Structures are given as structure tokens and as C-alpha cells.
Coordinates of C-alpha atoms in Angstrom, one line a residue:
M52 CA 86.5 50.8 64.7
R53 CA 85.5 54.3 63.6
V54 CA 86.8 54.9 60.1
N55 CA 88.6 58.2 59.5
L56 CA 91.0 59.4 56.8
T57 CA 94.1 57.9 58.3
N58 CA 92.9 54.4 59.1
G59 CA 90.9 54.5 55.9
R60 CA 94.0 54.9 53.8
L61 CA 95.6 52.1 55.8
V62 CA 92.7 49.7 54.9
V63 CA 92.8 50.7 51.3
R64 CA 96.6 50.2 51.1
F65 CA 96.4 46.7 52.7
T66 CA 93.6 45.7 50.4
L67 CA 95.5 46.8 47.2
N68 CA 98.6 45.0 48.5
F69 CA 96.6 41.9 49.1
I70 CA 95.1 42.0 45.6
V71 CA 98.5 42.4 44.0
H72 CA 100.0 39.6 46.0
Q73 CA 97.1 37.3 45.3
L74 CA 97.5 37.9 41.5
L75 CA 101.2 37.1 41.8
L76 CA 100.3 34.0 43.8
F77 CA 97.7 32.9 41.2
L78 CA 100.3 33.2 38.5
A79 CA 102.8 31.1 40.6
V80 CA 100.2 28.4 41.1
S81 CA 98.9 28.4 37.5
L82 CA 102.3 28.2 35.8
P83 CA 102.9 24.5 36.6
A84 CA 99.5 23.7 35.1
V85 CA 100.2 25.7 32.0
F86 CA 103.5 24.1 31.5
Y87 CA 102.0 20.7 32.1
I88 CA 99.3 21.1 29.5
V89 CA 101.9 22.3 27.0
V90 CA 104.3 19.4 27.8
L91 CA 101.4 16.9 27.6
K92 CA 101.6 17.3 23.8
Q93 CA 105.0 15.6 24.1
P94 CA 104.4 12.8 26.6
D95 CA 107.8 11.3 26.0
R96 CA 109.4 14.2 27.9
L97 CA 108.1 13.2 31.4
F98 CA 111.3 14.3 33.0
T99 CA 110.7 17.9 31.9
V100 CA 107.1 17.7 33.3
N101 CA 108.3 16.5 36.7
L102 CA 111.2 19.0 36.8
T103 CA 108.9 22.0 35.8
T104 CA 106.3 20.9 38.4
G105 CA 108.9 20.6 41.1
V106 CA 110.4 24.0 40.3
M107 CA 107.0 25.7 40.4
I108 CA 106.0 24.1 43.7
A109 CA 109.3 25.2 45.2
F110 CA 108.8 28.7 43.8
Y111 CA 105.3 28.7 45.3
L112 CA 106.5 27.7 48.8
L113 CA 109.3 30.3 48.7
Y114 CA 106.8 33.0 47.6
C115 CA 104.5 32.1 50.5
L116 CA 107.5 32.4 52.9
F117 CA 108.3 35.8 51.4
Y118 CA 104.8 37.1 51.6
G119 CA 104.6 36.0 55.3
Y120 CA 107.9 37.8 56.0
Y121 CA 106.7 40.8 54.0
V122 CA 103.6 41.3 56.2
A123 CA 104.9 40.0 59.5
R124 CA 108.4 41.5 59.8
P125 CA 107.2 45.1 60.4
M126 CA 104.6 43.8 63.0
A127 CA 107.4 42.1 64.9
D128 CA 109.3 45.4 64.9
I129 CA 106.2 47.2 66.1
L130 CA 105.6 44.7 68.9
V131 CA 109.2 45.2 70.1
M132 CA 108.7 49.0 70.2
I133 CA 105.4 48.6 72.1
R134 CA 107.1 46.3 74.6
K135 CA 109.9 49.0 75.1
L136 CA 107.3 51.7 75.6
S137 CA 105.4 49.6 78.1
S138 CA 108.7 49.0 80.1
G139 CA 109.5 52.7 80.2
E140 CA 112.0 52.9 77.3
Y141 CA 111.3 55.5 74.6
P142 CA 113.1 54.4 71.4
A143 CA 113.7 57.0 68.6
I144 CA 111.8 55.8 65.5
R145 CA 113.9 56.8 62.5
G146 CA 111.3 57.7 59.9
K147 CA 113.6 57.7 56.8
R148 CA 115.0 54.3 57.6
R149 CA 111.5 52.9 58.1
R150 CA 110.3 54.3 54.8
S151 CA 113.2 52.7 52.9
S152 CA 111.5 49.3 53.2
P153 CA 108.3 48.6 51.1
S154 CA 106.8 46.5 53.9
S155 CA 107.5 49.3 56.4
R156 CA 105.9 51.9 54.2
L157 CA 102.8 49.7 54.4
Y158 CA 102.6 50.6 58.1
R159 CA 103.8 54.2 58.0
E160 CA 100.7 55.5 59.9
V161 CA 101.4 53.0 62.7
Y162 CA 105.1 54.1 62.9
A163 CA 104.0 57.8 62.9
N164 CA 101.6 57.1 65.8
L165 CA 104.2 55.1 67.7
E166 CA 106.7 58.0 67.3
S167 CA 104.1 60.5 68.6
L168 CA 103.3 58.2 71.5
S169 CA 107.0 57.8 72.4
L170 CA 107.5 61.5 72.4
T171 CA 104.3 62.1 74.5
L172 CA 105.3 59.5 77.0
Q173 CA 108.8 60.8 77.2
E174 CA 107.5 64.3 77.9
N175 CA 105.0 63.1 80.4
E176 CA 107.8 61.2 82.2
R177 CA 110.0 64.3 82.3
K178 CA 107.1 66.3 83.7
R179 CA 106.3 63.6 86.3
Q180 CA 109.9 63.6 87.5
E181 CA 110.0 67.4 87.7
F182 CA 106.6 67.4 89.5
E183 CA 107.9 64.8 92.0
Q184 CA 111.0 66.8 92.7
Q185 CA 108.9 69.9 93.2
R186 CA 106.6 68.0 95.5
Q187 CA 109.5 66.7 97.6
D188 CA 111.0 70.2 97.8
W189 CA 107.6 71.6 98.8
A190 CA 107.0 69.0 101.4
A191 CA 110.5 69.6 102.9
G192 CA 109.8 73.4 103.0
V193 CA 106.4 72.8 104.7
T194 CA 108.1 70.5 107.2
H195 CA 110.7 73.2 107.9
D196 CA 108.1 75.8 108.3
L197 CA 106.3 73.7 110.9
K198 CA 109.5 72.8 112.8
T199 CA 110.8 76.3 113.1
P200 CA 107.8 77.9 114.9
L201 CA 107.6 74.7 117.0
S202 CA 111.2 75.2 118.1
Y203 CA 110.3 78.7 119.1
I204 CA 107.2 77.5 121.1
S205 CA 109.1 74.7 122.7
G206 CA 112.1 76.9 123.6
Y207 CA 110.2 79.7 125.1
T208 CA 107.9 77.3 127.0
D209 CA 111.0 75.6 128.5
M210 CA 112.3 79.0 129.5
L211 CA 109.1 79.9 131.2
L212 CA 108.9 76.6 133.1
S213 CA 112.6 76.7 134.1
D214 CA 113.4 77.3 137.8
E215 CA 116.9 78.4 137.1
H216 CA 116.0 81.9 136.2
E217 CA 113.4 84.4 137.4
W218 CA 111.8 86.2 134.5
S219 CA 110.3 89.6 134.8
S220 CA 106.7 90.3 133.9
G221 CA 107.7 92.1 130.7
E222 CA 109.9 89.2 129.6
R223 CA 107.1 86.7 130.3
Q224 CA 104.7 88.8 128.3
E225 CA 107.2 88.9 125.4
F226 CA 107.7 85.2 125.5
L227 CA 103.9 84.6 125.5
R228 CA 103.5 87.0 122.6
L229 CA 106.1 85.1 120.5
I230 CA 104.5 81.8 121.4
R231 CA 101.1 83.1 120.3
E232 CA 102.5 84.6 117.1
K233 CA 104.2 81.3 116.1
S234 CA 101.1 79.3 117.1
A235 CA 98.9 81.6 114.9
Y236 CA 101.4 81.1 112.0
M237 CA 101.2 77.3 112.4
E238 CA 97.4 77.4 112.6
E239 CA 97.2 79.4 109.4
L240 CA 99.6 77.1 107.6
I241 CA 97.6 74.0 108.5
H242 CA 94.4 75.8 107.5
D243 CA 95.9 76.7 104.1
L244 CA 97.1 73.2 103.6
G245 CA 93.6 71.8 104.3
L246 CA 92.0 74.5 102.1
A247 CA 94.3 73.9 99.2
F248 CA 93.8 70.1 99.2
Q249 CA 90.1 70.3 99.8
M250 CA 89.6 72.6 96.8
D251 CA 91.5 70.1 94.6
R252 CA 88.6 67.7 95.0
P253 CA 85.3 68.7 93.3
S254 CA 83.2 67.6 96.3
G255 CA 85.8 68.4 98.9
Y256 CA 84.8 72.0 99.6
K257 CA 81.3 73.4 99.7
L258 CA 81.4 76.7 98.0
S259 CA 78.5 79.0 99.0
S260 CA 76.9 80.7 96.1
Q261 CA 75.2 84.0 96.7
P262 CA 75.4 87.5 95.2
V263 CA 78.5 89.4 96.4
E264 CA 78.9 93.2 96.0
L265 CA 82.6 93.2 94.9
V266 CA 83.4 96.9 95.0
E267 CA 82.7 97.3 98.7
L268 CA 84.4 94.0 99.5
I269 CA 87.6 95.3 97.7
R270 CA 87.5 98.6 99.5
R271 CA 87.3 96.9 102.9
T272 CA 90.1 94.5 101.9
V273 CA 92.3 97.3 100.7
A274 CA 91.8 99.2 103.9
E275 CA 92.8 96.2 106.0
A276 CA 95.9 95.7 103.9
A277 CA 96.9 99.3 104.2
N278 CA 96.4 99.3 108.0
M279 CA 98.1 95.9 108.8
P280 CA 101.2 96.0 111.0
L281 CA 103.4 94.6 108.3
N282 CA 102.7 97.5 106.0
K283 CA 106.0 99.2 105.0
E284 CA 104.4 102.6 104.4
S285 CA 103.1 101.3 101.1
V286 CA 100.6 103.6 99.3
F287 CA 97.3 102.1 98.1
E288 CA 95.2 103.8 95.3
L289 CA 91.8 102.6 94.4
T290 CA 90.1 103.7 91.1
G291 CA 87.0 102.6 89.2
G292 CA 84.1 100.9 90.7
E293 CA 81.9 104.0 90.9
E294 CA 78.8 101.7 90.8
P295 CA 78.2 98.4 92.6
L296 CA 79.4 95.3 90.8
Y297 CA 78.0 91.9 91.7
V298 CA 79.5 88.4 91.3
M299 CA 78.1 85.1 92.4
G300 CA 80.2 83.3 94.9
D301 CA 81.6 83.0 98.4
A302 CA 82.3 86.4 100.0
G303 CA 84.7 84.9 102.6
L304 CA 86.8 83.1 100.0
L305 CA 86.9 86.0 97.6
Q306 CA 88.1 88.3 100.4
R307 CA 90.7 85.7 101.3
A308 CA 92.0 85.7 97.6
L309 CA 92.0 89.5 97.3
S310 CA 93.7 89.9 100.7
N311 CA 96.5 87.5 99.7
L312 CA 97.1 89.6 96.5
F313 CA 97.2 92.9 98.4
V314 CA 99.4 91.5 101.2
N315 CA 101.8 90.0 98.7
A316 CA 102.1 93.4 97.0
V317 CA 103.3 94.8 100.4
V318 CA 105.4 92.1 102.0
H319 CA 107.4 91.1 98.9
N320 CA 108.3 94.7 97.9
P321 CA 110.4 97.4 99.4
A322 CA 109.1 100.2 101.6
E323 CA 106.9 102.9 100.1
T324 CA 105.8 100.8 97.2
S325 CA 102.8 102.2 95.3
V326 CA 99.9 99.8 94.8
H327 CA 97.2 100.7 92.3
V328 CA 93.9 98.8 92.4
D329 CA 91.6 99.4 89.4
I330 CA 88.1 98.0 89.1
Q331 CA 86.4 97.9 85.7
R332 CA 83.4 96.3 84.2
T333 CA 84.1 94.7 80.8
P334 CA 82.0 91.7 79.9
H335 CA 83.4 90.5 83.2
V336 CA 84.4 92.3 86.4
Q337 CA 88.1 93.0 86.1
I338 CA 90.4 93.8 89.0
R339 CA 93.9 95.0 88.1
I340 CA 96.5 95.2 90.9
T341 CA 99.6 97.0 89.8
D342 CA 102.7 97.8 91.9
N343 CA 106.0 99.5 91.2
G344 CA 108.0 97.1 93.3
R345 CA 110.9 94.8 92.5
G346 CA 109.0 92.6 90.1
M347 CA 110.1 89.1 89.1
D348 CA 111.7 87.3 86.2
E349 CA 109.7 85.5 83.5
Q350 CA 110.2 82.0 85.0
R351 CA 109.1 82.9 88.5
A352 CA 106.1 84.8 87.1
A353 CA 105.1 81.8 84.9
R354 CA 105.1 79.5 88.0
L355 CA 103.8 81.9 90.6
F356 CA 100.5 80.0 91.1
D357 CA 102.2 76.5 91.2
R358 CA 101.8 75.1 94.7
Y359 CA 104.8 72.8 94.3
Y360 CA 107.1 75.3 92.8
R361 CA 108.6 76.4 96.1
G362 CA 108.2 75.8 99.8
T363 CA 107.5 78.5 102.3
S364 CA 110.2 80.1 104.4
T365 CA 110.1 81.1 108.0
D366 CA 112.2 84.1 107.0
T367 CA 109.0 85.6 105.4
P368 CA 106.9 87.7 107.7
T369 CA 104.3 86.1 110.0
G370 CA 101.0 85.6 108.2
S371 CA 102.6 84.4 104.9
T372 CA 102.4 80.7 104.5
G373 CA 103.8 80.4 101.0
L374 CA 100.6 78.8 99.7
G375 CA 98.8 82.1 99.2
M376 CA 99.1 82.4 95.4
A377 CA 98.2 78.8 94.8
I378 CA 95.0 79.3 97.0
V379 CA 94.2 82.5 95.1
K380 CA 94.3 80.6 91.8
Q381 CA 92.0 77.9 93.2
I382 CA 89.5 80.3 94.6
I383 CA 89.3 82.4 91.4
T384 CA 89.0 79.2 89.3
A385 CA 86.2 77.9 91.6
H386 CA 84.3 81.1 90.9
Q387 CA 84.6 80.5 87.1
G388 CA 87.1 83.3 86.8
N389 CA 90.7 83.6 85.7
I390 CA 93.9 85.3 86.9
A391 CA 97.0 86.3 85.1
V392 CA 100.3 88.0 86.1
H393 CA 102.6 90.2 84.2
S394 CA 105.9 91.2 85.7
V395 CA 109.3 92.7 84.8
A396 CA 112.2 92.4 87.2
G397 CA 112.9 95.9 88.7
Q398 CA 109.8 97.4 87.2
G399 CA 106.9 96.0 89.2
T400 CA 104.0 93.5 88.8
T401 CA 100.5 93.5 87.5
V402 CA 97.9 90.9 88.5
T403 CA 94.7 90.8 86.6
V404 CA 91.6 89.0 88.0
Q405 CA 88.4 88.5 85.9
L406 CA 85.1 87.2 87.4
P407 CA 81.7 86.7 85.8
H408 CA 79.4 89.6 86.4
I409 CA 75.8 89.2 87.5
L410 CA 73.0 91.7 87.9
G411 CA 72.5 92.8 91.5
V412 CA 69.4 94.0 93.3
G413 CA 68.1 97.1 91.5
E414 CA 70.8 96.9 88.8
D415 CA 69.8 97.3 85.2
S416 CA 71.3 95.5 82.3
P417 CA 73.6 97.7 80.2
D418 CA 71.6 96.8 77.1
Q419 CA 68.5 98.5 78.6

């Protein structure tokens, strides 16, 4: 056992208690001998000798029982609490009541650690139940998201194969377009699920590592988001990044993460939302995406990157699988970066991404 201040005090306290009780025990054992020697001067008083000896032996046995109870009673209480904790019960350890007993004060560090353990296990159980409920809700949402486009595909396929009605060429083209659209949505959802779970495992996804010029990558991704069919006439503005900035990582995954952020700023906000993208080089490469849309409350912002917080909805536009922000978080974290969100309901949202900067080809260190 590694000795520290806490268990060192416990060892010292047990040692001192043992010494005190051994002294008391020595006195209890020696008293019969002392009385016997004194009484031997008067051998005619044999009854007194026997009586004194018997009383002292009885006192000695009672003291042994008391000492065993003094040391063992708190241990029995501690074992009961450990058994309750192991069975999923989390008893409240009343500190003041425990300290009222001298034998319990002897184990006060043990009681304090048991109380801390009980609170920790109780909090972990609460989080586990909350996580399990979120996981079930998320699984139900994903199931719903798969069933809804499948119902579209199945329904329109049955209509095309039906002999009861003659569809025009335009109607057949529209049916096929919807089938292709829903199929693409399902394919992307399945891909997102696979990507999200693969990136959970350290060896599950092979992340390519090569220098990526981030400014040009952001410009291309912003242009794609501004020109996508789902754009509600949102206005994109790009500032900063006058010089190339390089990061080490996977260009495809970084583009995916940035695209999710830009698309979210469009599809989850009203028409004509202004989206400002600012690129700066601090000790890291910092990308700040700010919109003046509807924003979100504090609880939703705090759990925006939690995969199990909410399921997707087929009411959202095609191309949004509901896993986007969780995947963004995983991609940024895999690139040794971090991401944060600040939002106020009715006032817009700001997402800040920071990635480690590296020197690119022909780029000089700022210290030179």
C-alpha cells in the first residue's frame, strides 16, 4: 500500500488506540496479582483473595469483549454499506451521527470515502439511465428515418409496376426522381452511421495524414454550400485567410466536417440568413462560423454534438441525417483540434473550430 497523508493518519490513529487499550489491558491483568501480593500478607483472608481474583478475571473478560466490539462494530457497519453499494443501493451516510461514536471516529476516513463512492456511483447510475434512454430514443429515430424513405421507395415502385394505371412519361420520371432521392438519403444515413461508429474505435478508421491547405478548402466548401439547391438565399461572407494555412490531416474528412457546419447554418435557419466565415491564425488555425439565424437555447447548444441527444427526422431536408454535428465533433477531435458553440435563441449561433497549424511548403515560421 502506498502511504499518503490520509491513510498515514489512519495508521497512526489505530496505533495510538492500540497502545492505549493495551495499557488498560495490562492494568486489568496486573491488578489481580497486585491484590494477591497485598493479601498474601494476611493468609487467613483466603476468601478475599479468591473473590478479588474472580472479579478481576471477569473484568478482564468483559474488557476483551468490549475491545472486540469497539474495533469490530464499525467494520460490520462498513461491510453492510459495501454490500448495499455492490447490490445497487446507495445509502446516505450521515456524517454527524457516525462521528458521535468514538469507535466510528476511528474510521472517519473510511466513512468519508464510502460516502464519496456512494455519491459517485449514484451519479454514474443516473447518467447511465439517461444515456440508455437517449440511446433508445436515437435508435427509434434512426429506425423511423429508414422506414420513411423505404415507404416512399416501396410505394412509388408499386405504383410504377401496377397495371391498373398508365403513367405518363413525366410522372414516371418524377417517381424515379423521388426514389433516387430517398435512396441517396438512406445511403448517406447508413454511411454516417458507419463513419460515426468506426471513429469511436481507435483502430476502426484509418485517418490519412498529409498537409492540407485549409484556406482554399474552406473557400471551395463555402462555394458549394452557397450554390446547393437547399440554399434559402442565404448570404455567405468569407474574411481572413489572406495567406495559405496548413494543417495535417485528411482533406476529405475535413471538408465533410466544414460542409456539415455550413449546411447546418443554412437548413436550420430562415431564408436570407447571413453566414460569416472568418479564418484567423492564432497559435492554431481558427475558423469561426457566425450566423444571425434563430439560434438555440443553452441546453440544446450544450448537447449539440451528442450523438444520442436526438434522432433524425424525415421532416428535415434531404441530405441531413441528424448525425452531422456528432460526426463533425469526431472529425475535429481526430485531427487534435477542438470545437465550441455559442448561441442565443433569436440572435444566432457562432461555431468556433481550432486546428493545429503546421508549416506548409515555402511557408516561413512567424518567429523568423
